[in-house]
PDB file of C-alpha atoms in Angstrom:
ATOM      1  CA  UNK A 255     -15.613  22.485 105.269  1.00 72.00           C
ATOM      2  CA  UNK A 256     -18.754  21.888 103.239  1.00 88.00           C
ATOM      3  CA  UNK A 257     -20.202  19.342 100.864  1.00 96.00           C
ATOM      4  CA  UNK A 258     -21.365  19.892  97.310  1.00 97.00           C
ATOM      5  CA  UNK A 259     -24.552  18.357  95.898  1.00 97.00           C
ATOM      6  CA  UNK A 260     -23.429  16.374  92.851  1.00 97.00           C
ATOM      7  CA  UNK A 261     -26.500  14.605  91.517  1.00 97.00           C
ATOM      8  CA  UNK A 262     -30.077  13.557  92.123  1.00 98.00           C
ATOM      9  CA  UNK A 263     -30.326   9.865  93.008  1.00 98.00           C
ATOM     10  CA  UNK A 264     -33.451   8.262  91.533  1.00 98.00           C
ATOM     11  CA  UNK A 265     -34.349   4.623  92.233  1.00 97.00           C
ATOM     12  CA  UNK A 266     -35.958   2.556  89.478  1.00 97.00           C
ATOM     13  CA  UNK A 267     -36.973  -1.013  88.708  1.00 97.00           C
ATOM     14  CA  UNK A 268     -35.650  -0.537  85.173  1.00 96.00           C
ATOM     15  CA  UNK A 269     -32.835   1.990  85.291  1.00 96.00           C
ATOM     16  CA  UNK A 270     -32.304   1.822  81.529  1.00 95.00           C
ATOM     17  CA  UNK A 271     -35.910   2.742  80.734  1.00 96.00           C
ATOM     18  CA  UNK A 272     -36.139   5.500  83.331  1.00 97.00           C
ATOM     19  CA  UNK A 273     -32.706   6.821  82.404  1.00 97.00           C
ATOM     20  CA  UNK A 274     -33.665   6.948  78.740  1.00 97.00           C
ATOM     21  CA  UNK A 275     -36.856   8.831  79.605  1.00 98.00           C
ATOM     22  CA  UNK A 276     -34.989  11.488  81.580  1.00 98.00           C
ATOM     23  CA  UNK A 277     -32.252  11.772  78.987  1.00 98.00           C
ATOM     24  CA  UNK A 278     -34.794  12.496  76.264  1.00 98.00           C
ATOM     25  CA  UNK A 279     -36.884  14.685  78.583  1.00 98.00           C
ATOM     26  CA  UNK A 280     -33.952  16.953  79.410  1.00 98.00           C
ATOM     27  CA  UNK A 281     -32.101  16.732  76.091  1.00 98.00           C
ATOM     28  CA  UNK A 282     -29.142  15.165  77.906  1.00 98.00           C
ATOM     29  CA  UNK A 283     -27.056  12.035  77.364  1.00 98.00           C
ATOM     30  CA  UNK A 284     -27.478   8.738  79.185  1.00 97.00           C
ATOM     31  CA  UNK A 285     -24.149   7.317  80.308  1.00 97.00           C
ATOM     32  CA  UNK A 286     -23.513   3.874  81.804  1.00 89.00           C
ATOM     33  CA  UNK A 287     -20.664   4.378  84.289  1.00 78.00           C
ATOM     34  CA  UNK A 288     -21.559   1.095  86.054  1.00 84.00           C
ATOM     35  CA  UNK A 289     -24.784  -0.509  87.171  1.00 89.00           C
ATOM     36  CA  UNK A 290     -26.513   2.868  87.171  1.00 94.00           C
ATOM     37  CA  UNK A 291     -27.710   5.028  84.303  1.00 96.00           C
ATOM     38  CA  UNK A 292     -26.321   8.544  84.686  1.00 97.00           C
ATOM     39  CA  UNK A 293     -28.084  11.364  82.849  1.00 98.00           C
ATOM     40  CA  UNK A 294     -26.043  14.498  82.245  1.00 97.00           C
ATOM     41  CA  UNK A 295     -25.385  17.225  79.663  1.00 97.00           C
ATOM     42  CA  UNK A 296     -22.917  16.954  76.799  1.00 95.00           C
ATOM     43  CA  UNK A 297     -21.544  14.003  74.871  1.00 95.00           C
ATOM     44  CA  UNK A 298     -18.669  13.239  77.245  1.00 95.00           C
ATOM     45  CA  UNK A 299     -19.204  11.854  80.740  1.00 95.00           C
ATOM     46  CA  UNK A 300     -18.240  14.525  83.297  1.00 94.00           C
ATOM     47  CA  UNK A 301     -18.807  13.854  86.988  1.00 94.00           C
ATOM     48  CA  UNK A 302     -19.259  15.829  89.063  1.00 93.00           C
ATOM     49  CA  UNK A 303     -20.507  18.431  86.628  1.00 95.00           C
ATOM     50  CA  UNK A 304     -19.324  21.905  87.699  1.00 92.00           C
ATOM     51  CA  UNK A 305     -22.786  23.482  87.214  1.00 93.00           C
ATOM     52  CA  UNK A 306     -25.735  21.144  86.752  1.00 94.00           C
ATOM     53  CA  UNK A 307     -27.067  18.327  88.909  1.00 97.00           C
ATOM     54  CA  UNK A 308     -27.170  15.156  86.864  1.00 97.00           C
ATOM     55  CA  UNK A 309     -29.566  12.289  87.577  1.00 98.00           C
ATOM     56  CA  UNK A 310     -28.142   8.967  88.732  1.00 97.00           C
ATOM     57  CA  UNK A 311     -30.780   6.290  88.093  1.00 98.00           C
ATOM     58  CA  UNK A 312     -30.103   3.371  90.432  1.00 96.00           C
ATOM     59  CA  UNK A 313     -31.712  -0.070  89.943  1.00 95.00           C
ATOM     60  CA  UNK A 314     -33.649  -1.444  92.928  1.00 95.00           C
ATOM     61  CA  UNK A 315     -35.883  -4.537  93.242  1.00 94.00           C
ATOM     62  CA  UNK A 316     -39.017  -2.814  94.562  1.00 92.00           C
ATOM     63  CA  UNK A 317     -41.540  -0.614  92.763  1.00 94.00           C
ATOM     64  CA  UNK A 318     -42.588   2.849  93.909  1.00 94.00           C
ATOM     65  CA  UNK A 319     -45.369   2.885  96.489  1.00 92.00           C
ATOM     66  CA  UNK A 320     -48.602   4.792  95.942  1.00 92.00           C
ATOM     67  CA  UNK A 321     -47.357   7.473  98.336  1.00 93.00           C
ATOM     68  CA  UNK A 322     -46.233  10.692  96.640  1.00 94.00           C
ATOM     69  CA  UNK A 323     -42.480  11.240  96.655  1.00 95.00           C
ATOM     70  CA  UNK A 324     -41.389  13.927  99.124  1.00 96.00           C
ATOM     71  CA  UNK A 325     -38.715  15.053  96.634  1.00 97.00           C
ATOM     72  CA  UNK A 326     -39.351  15.869  92.988  1.00 98.00           C
ATOM     73  CA  UNK A 327     -37.986  17.840  90.048  1.00 98.00           C
ATOM     74  CA  UNK A 328     -39.469  21.012  88.593  1.00 98.00           C
ATOM     75  CA  UNK A 329     -38.726  21.520  84.899  1.00 98.00           C
ATOM     76  CA  UNK A 330     -38.356  25.002  83.446  1.00 98.00           C
ATOM     77  CA  UNK A 331     -40.113  26.502  80.424  1.00 98.00           C
ATOM     78  CA  UNK A 332     -39.419  29.774  78.624  1.00 97.00           C
ATOM     79  CA  UNK A 333     -42.950  30.531  77.378  1.00 98.00           C
ATOM     80  CA  UNK A 334     -46.481  29.211  77.688  1.00 98.00           C
ATOM     81  CA  UNK A 335     -46.141  27.699  74.220  1.00 98.00           C
ATOM     82  CA  UNK A 336     -42.907  25.993  75.260  1.00 98.00           C
ATOM     83  CA  UNK A 337     -44.584  24.635  78.401  1.00 98.00           C
ATOM     84  CA  UNK A 338     -47.419  23.184  76.308  1.00 98.00           C
ATOM     85  CA  UNK A 339     -44.995  21.681  73.792  1.00 98.00           C
ATOM     86  CA  UNK A 340     -42.839  20.242  76.569  1.00 98.00           C
ATOM     87  CA  UNK A 341     -45.808  18.589  78.290  1.00 98.00           C
ATOM     88  CA  UNK A 342     -46.940  17.042  74.998  1.00 98.00           C
ATOM     89  CA  UNK A 343     -43.438  15.747  74.256  1.00 98.00           C
ATOM     90  CA  UNK A 344     -43.045  14.277  77.746  1.00 98.00           C
ATOM     91  CA  UNK A 345     -46.362  12.461  77.456  1.00 98.00           C
ATOM     92  CA  UNK A 346     -45.229  11.036  74.125  1.00 98.00           C
ATOM     93  CA  UNK A 347     -42.110   9.768  75.902  1.00 98.00           C
ATOM     94  CA  UNK A 348     -44.198   7.931  78.501  1.00 98.00           C
ATOM     95  CA  UNK A 349     -45.073  10.511  81.148  1.00 98.00           C
ATOM     96  CA  UNK A 350     -48.582  10.521  82.578  1.00 98.00           C
ATOM     97  CA  UNK A 351     -50.681  13.265  84.153  1.00 98.00           C
ATOM     98  CA  UNK A 352     -51.188  12.825  87.901  1.00 97.00           C
ATOM     99  CA  UNK A 353     -53.361  14.474  90.517  1.00 97.00           C
ATOM    100  CA  UNK A 354     -51.565  15.123  93.792  1.00 94.00           C
ATOM    101  CA  UNK A 355     -54.205  17.540  94.984  1.00 93.00           C
ATOM    102  CA  UNK A 356     -52.669  20.513  93.170  1.00 94.00           C
ATOM    103  CA  UNK A 357     -55.993  21.991  92.108  1.00 94.00           C
ATOM    104  CA  UNK A 358     -56.093  24.779  89.536  1.00 96.00           C
ATOM    105  CA  UNK A 359     -52.437  25.789  89.144  1.00 97.00           C
ATOM    106  CA  UNK A 360     -50.392  27.156  86.223  1.00 98.00           C
ATOM    107  CA  UNK A 361     -47.919  24.274  86.326  1.00 98.00           C
ATOM    108  CA  UNK A 362     -48.520  20.716  85.099  1.00 98.00           C
ATOM    109  CA  UNK A 363     -47.938  17.692  87.312  1.00 98.00           C
ATOM    110  CA  UNK A 364     -46.706  14.551  85.562  1.00 98.00           C
ATOM    111  CA  UNK A 365     -45.059  11.262  86.495  1.00 98.00           C
ATOM    112  CA  UNK A 366     -42.237   9.429  84.752  1.00 98.00           C
ATOM    113  CA  UNK A 367     -42.703   5.822  83.491  1.00 98.00           C
ATOM    114  CA  UNK A 368     -42.312   4.429  87.026  1.00 98.00           C
ATOM    115  CA  UNK A 369     -44.572   6.955  88.716  1.00 97.00           C
ATOM    116  CA  UNK A 370     -42.058   9.480  90.047  1.00 98.00           C
ATOM    117  CA  UNK A 371     -43.840  12.816  90.145  1.00 98.00           C
ATOM    118  CA  UNK A 372     -42.417  15.981  88.598  1.00 98.00           C
ATOM    119  CA  UNK A 373     -43.741  19.367  87.481  1.00 98.00           C
ATOM    120  CA  UNK A 374     -43.480  21.339  84.257  1.00 98.00           C
ATOM    121  CA  UNK A 375     -43.571  24.959  85.339  1.00 98.00           C
ATOM    122  CA  UNK A 376     -45.052  27.930  83.569  1.00 98.00           C
ATOM    123  CA  UNK A 377     -42.343  30.459  82.551  1.00 98.00           C
ATOM    124  CA  UNK A 378     -40.820  32.199  85.574  1.00 98.00           C
ATOM    125  CA  UNK A 379     -38.095  34.819  85.404  1.00 97.00           C
ATOM    126  CA  UNK A 380     -36.243  33.358  88.396  1.00 97.00           C
ATOM    127  CA  UNK A 381     -35.554  30.142  86.452  1.00 98.00           C
ATOM    128  CA  UNK A 382     -34.389  31.739  83.220  1.00 96.00           C
ATOM    129  CA  UNK A 383     -30.770  30.519  83.630  1.00 96.00           C
ATOM    130  CA  UNK A 384     -31.154  27.196  85.431  1.00 97.00           C
ATOM    131  CA  UNK A 385     -31.139  24.892  82.442  1.00 97.00           C
ATOM    132  CA  UNK A 386     -33.891  22.287  81.951  1.00 98.00           C
ATOM    133  CA  UNK A 387     -34.163  21.494  85.677  1.00 98.00           C
ATOM    134  CA  UNK A 388     -35.462  24.565  87.473  1.00 98.00           C
ATOM    135  CA  UNK A 389     -35.413  23.144  90.978  1.00 98.00           C
ATOM    136  CA  UNK A 390     -35.145  20.099  93.184  1.00 98.00           C
ATOM    137  CA  UNK A 391     -38.155  20.454  95.466  1.00 98.00           C
ATOM    138  CA  UNK A 392     -38.500  18.796  98.874  1.00 98.00           C
ATOM    139  CA  UNK A 393     -41.686  18.664 100.949  1.00 97.00           C
ATOM    140  CA  UNK A 394     -40.991  19.545 104.581  1.00 97.00           C
ATOM    141  CA  UNK A 395     -42.619  20.577 107.840  1.00 96.00           C
ATOM    142  CA  UNK A 396     -40.204  23.335 108.896  1.00 97.00           C
ATOM    143  CA  UNK A 397     -38.511  25.300 106.072  1.00 98.00           C
ATOM    144  CA  UNK A 398     -36.450  27.335 108.532  1.00 98.00           C
ATOM    145  CA  UNK A 399     -34.957  24.176 110.022  1.00 98.00           C
ATOM    146  CA  UNK A 400     -34.187  22.866 106.545  1.00 98.00           C
ATOM    147  CA  UNK A 401     -32.445  26.153 105.666  1.00 98.00           C
ATOM    148  CA  UNK A 402     -30.363  25.872 108.837  1.00 98.00           C
ATOM    149  CA  UNK A 403     -29.322  22.272 108.212  1.00 98.00           C
ATOM    150  CA  UNK A 404     -28.777  22.311 104.449  1.00 98.00           C
ATOM    151  CA  UNK A 405     -27.229  25.772 104.472  1.00 97.00           C
ATOM    152  CA  UNK A 406     -24.607  24.507 106.913  1.00 97.00           C
ATOM    153  CA  UNK A 407     -24.268  21.050 105.361  1.00 97.00           C
ATOM    154  CA  UNK A 408     -23.514  22.247 101.830  1.00 97.00           C
ATOM    155  CA  UNK A 409     -21.665  25.066 100.129  1.00 95.00           C
ATOM    156  CA  UNK A 410     -24.906  26.346  98.611  1.00 97.00           C
ATOM    157  CA  UNK A 411     -26.212  29.798  99.485  1.00 97.00           C
ATOM    158  CA  UNK A 412     -29.536  30.371 101.237  1.00 97.00           C
ATOM    159  CA  UNK A 413     -31.463  32.794  98.995  1.00 96.00           C
ATOM    160  CA  UNK A 414     -34.756  32.929 100.852  1.00 96.00           C
ATOM    161  CA  UNK A 415     -36.185  31.534 104.051  1.00 98.00           C
ATOM    162  CA  UNK A 416     -39.579  32.088 105.625  1.00 98.00           C
ATOM    163  CA  UNK A 417     -42.382  30.050 107.166  1.00 97.00           C
ATOM    164  CA  UNK A 418     -43.493  28.841 103.728  1.00 97.00           C
ATOM    165  CA  UNK A 419     -40.265  27.923 101.987  1.00 98.00           C
ATOM    166  CA  UNK A 420     -36.491  27.847 102.032  1.00 98.00           C
ATOM    167  CA  UNK A 421     -34.524  28.335  98.803  1.00 98.00           C
ATOM    168  CA  UNK A 422     -30.862  27.513  98.221  1.00 98.00           C
ATOM    169  CA  UNK A 423     -28.635  27.631  95.153  1.00 98.00           C
ATOM    170  CA  UNK A 424     -25.031  26.984  94.287  1.00 96.00           C
ATOM    171  CA  UNK A 425     -22.798  29.944  95.113  1.00 91.00           C
ATOM    172  CA  UNK A 426     -21.663  29.844  91.471  1.00 88.00           C
ATOM    173  CA  UNK A 427     -25.136  31.053  90.481  1.00 88.00           C
ATOM    174  CA  UNK A 428     -25.696  28.293  87.932  1.00 90.00           C
ATOM    175  CA  UNK A 429     -27.854  25.204  87.778  1.00 96.00           C
ATOM    176  CA  UNK A 430     -31.076  24.436  89.642  1.00 98.00           C
ATOM    177  CA  UNK A 431     -32.378  25.702  92.955  1.00 98.00           C
ATOM    178  CA  UNK A 432     -32.942  23.510  96.006  1.00 98.00           C
ATOM    179  CA  UNK A 433     -36.315  24.369  97.510  1.00 98.00           C
ATOM    180  CA  UNK A 434     -37.955  23.172 100.707  1.00 98.00           C
ATOM    181  CA  UNK A 435     -41.709  23.780 100.713  1.00 98.00           C
ATOM    182  CA  UNK A 436     -43.906  23.548 103.791  1.00 97.00           C
ATOM    183  CA  UNK A 437     -46.288  20.679 103.102  1.00 94.00           C
ATOM    184  CA  UNK A 438     -48.900  19.153 105.425  1.00 86.00           C
ATOM    185  CA  UNK A 439     -48.028  15.724 106.764  1.00 79.00           C
ATOM    186  CA  UNK A 440     -44.829  14.100 107.970  1.00 76.00           C
ATOM    187  CA  UNK A 441     -42.627  11.774 105.936  1.00 78.00           C
ATOM    188  CA  UNK A 442     -43.867   8.174 106.201  1.00 81.00           C
ATOM    189  CA  UNK A 443     -41.993   6.006 103.664  1.00 84.00           C
ATOM    190  CA  UNK A 444     -38.482   5.955 102.169  1.00 86.00           C
ATOM    191  CA  UNK A 445     -38.291   8.245  99.155  1.00 90.00           C
ATOM    192  CA  UNK A 446     -37.342   7.192  95.642  1.00 95.00           C
ATOM    193  CA  UNK A 447     -35.484  10.469  95.058  1.00 97.00           C
ATOM    194  CA  UNK A 448     -32.699  12.065  97.088  1.00 97.00           C
ATOM    195  CA  UNK A 449     -29.545  14.154  96.804  1.00 98.00           C
ATOM    196  CA  UNK A 450     -26.032  12.747  96.877  1.00 97.00           C
ATOM    197  CA  UNK A 451     -23.271  14.942  98.306  1.00 98.00           C
ATOM    198  CA  UNK A 452     -19.514  14.829  97.799  1.00 97.00           C
ATOM    199  CA  UNK A 453     -16.583  16.245  99.790  1.00 96.00           C
ATOM    200  CA  UNK A 454     -14.127  18.520  98.034  1.00 94.00           C
ATOM    201  CA  UNK A 455     -10.660  17.188  97.215  1.00 93.00           C
ATOM    202  CA  UNK A 456      -8.534  17.373 100.334  1.00 92.00           C
ATOM    203  CA  UNK A 457     -11.498  17.220 102.723  1.00 93.00           C
ATOM    204  CA  UNK A 458     -11.967  14.205 104.934  1.00 93.00           C
ATOM    205  CA  UNK A 459     -15.195  12.264 104.349  1.00 95.00           C
ATOM    206  CA  UNK A 460     -15.354  10.895 107.896  1.00 94.00           C
ATOM    207  CA  UNK A 461     -14.936  14.391 109.327  1.00 95.00           C
ATOM    208  CA  UNK A 462     -17.674  15.703 107.044  1.00 97.00           C
ATOM    209  CA  UNK A 463     -20.043  12.929 108.143  1.00 96.00           C
ATOM    210  CA  UNK A 464     -19.280  13.693 111.793  1.00 97.00           C
ATOM    211  CA  UNK A 465     -20.017  17.362 111.128  1.00 97.00           C
ATOM    212  CA  UNK A 466     -23.375  16.462 109.589  1.00 98.00           C
ATOM    213  CA  UNK A 467     -24.280  14.368 112.608  1.00 98.00           C
ATOM    214  CA  UNK A 468     -23.476  17.318 114.844  1.00 98.00           C
ATOM    215  CA  UNK A 469     -25.847  19.419 112.709  1.00 98.00           C
ATOM    216  CA  UNK A 470     -28.664  16.924 113.312  1.00 98.00           C
ATOM    217  CA  UNK A 471     -28.257  14.223 110.649  1.00 98.00           C
ATOM    218  CA  UNK A 472     -28.804  10.610 111.706  1.00 97.00           C
ATOM    219  CA  UNK A 473     -27.420   7.366 110.304  1.00 95.00           C
ATOM    220  CA  UNK A 474     -29.702   5.435 108.002  1.00 90.00           C
ATOM    221  CA  UNK A 475     -29.785   1.708 107.247  1.00 82.00           C
ATOM    222  CA  UNK A 476     -31.433   1.041 103.899  1.00 75.00           C
ATOM    223  CA  UNK A 477     -29.896  -2.394 103.582  1.00 70.00           C
ATOM    224  CA  UNK A 478     -26.934  -0.900 101.753  1.00 66.00           C
ATOM    225  CA  UNK A 479     -24.413  -3.205 103.416  1.00 70.00           C
ATOM    226  CA  UNK A 480     -20.690  -2.482 103.200  1.00 77.00           C
ATOM    227  CA  UNK A 481     -20.473   0.386 100.729  1.00 84.00           C
ATOM    228  CA  UNK A 482     -18.045   3.304 100.333  1.00 85.00           C
ATOM    229  CA  UNK A 483     -20.778   5.912 100.787  1.00 91.00           C
ATOM    230  CA  UNK A 484     -22.603   6.880 103.977  1.00 95.00           C
ATOM    231  CA  UNK A 485     -26.388   6.987 104.143  1.00 95.00           C
ATOM    232  CA  UNK A 486     -27.885   9.656 106.386  1.00 97.00           C
ATOM    233  CA  UNK A 487     -31.170  11.464 106.969  1.00 97.00           C
ATOM    234  CA  UNK A 488     -31.660  15.151 107.701  1.00 97.00           C
ATOM    235  CA  UNK A 489     -33.587  16.339 110.802  1.00 96.00           C
ATOM    236  CA  UNK A 490     -36.917  15.633 109.072  1.00 95.00           C
ATOM    237  CA  UNK A 491     -35.914  12.209 107.772  1.00 94.00           C
ATOM    238  CA  UNK A 492     -35.078  13.087 104.155  1.00 96.00           C
ATOM    239  CA  UNK A 493     -32.510  10.566 102.969  1.00 96.00           C
ATOM    240  CA  UNK A 494     -29.215  11.595 101.416  1.00 97.00           C
ATOM    241  CA  UNK A 495     -25.796  10.044 100.862  1.00 97.00           C
ATOM    242  CA  UNK A 496     -22.260  11.297 101.339  1.00 97.00           C
ATOM    243  CA  UNK A 497     -20.141   9.773  98.582  1.00 96.00           C
ATOM    244  CA  UNK A 498     -16.489   8.865  98.762  1.00 91.00           C
ATOM    245  CA  UNK A 499     -13.934  10.660  96.633  1.00 79.00           C
ATOM    246  CA  UNK A 500     -12.609   8.243  94.035  1.00 68.00           C
TER     247      UNK A 500
END
């Protein structure tokens, strides 16, 4: 029994605007499967995608706080020229440069039109086959604990774990990495970005949720009401949802 990450959930005041930004940023298509704007590759809506993590942009009534998101996307580049071109194109689409205390680093920190931070990385060999999203990055206090929980919660493989970071990736070897980076300071506000997980066909959602609780997840009330998905938080309070098989 294990769950598969199926998309990145991103909250937005204007899901259409934010969805359009990410569609153009990644060279993907924006689909409207319901009230959300789903951003994924190809011209035909495929969910869950067998390789990539799409972005599900969900409308919410409140704006992002001034607090930096604890979860963000890293975008890949294949050369320094490509990185420079990508940054320029993203700014033309509405991204803005932000200072999160990164100092003098080879990557560029930007924010989407609603202030959600993301990075455009310098070329790195490890991300050569990830597609446009190199990694989903989560700030944490204890990378080893995150490797334990998320390695057991999902069917992704732990590639690296030490006191500084924990790195996971789909066992298929495609798509982005999931990285937990030791970052000073505990989580203080609900995040605008989180992962959604899905059971495999034939697996029981209630049993999977019970298994996650036994691993250290806790129930989370975000005012979601009576919905078919289950909202949880990992041992450090990072929100995530377990979706129901349709």
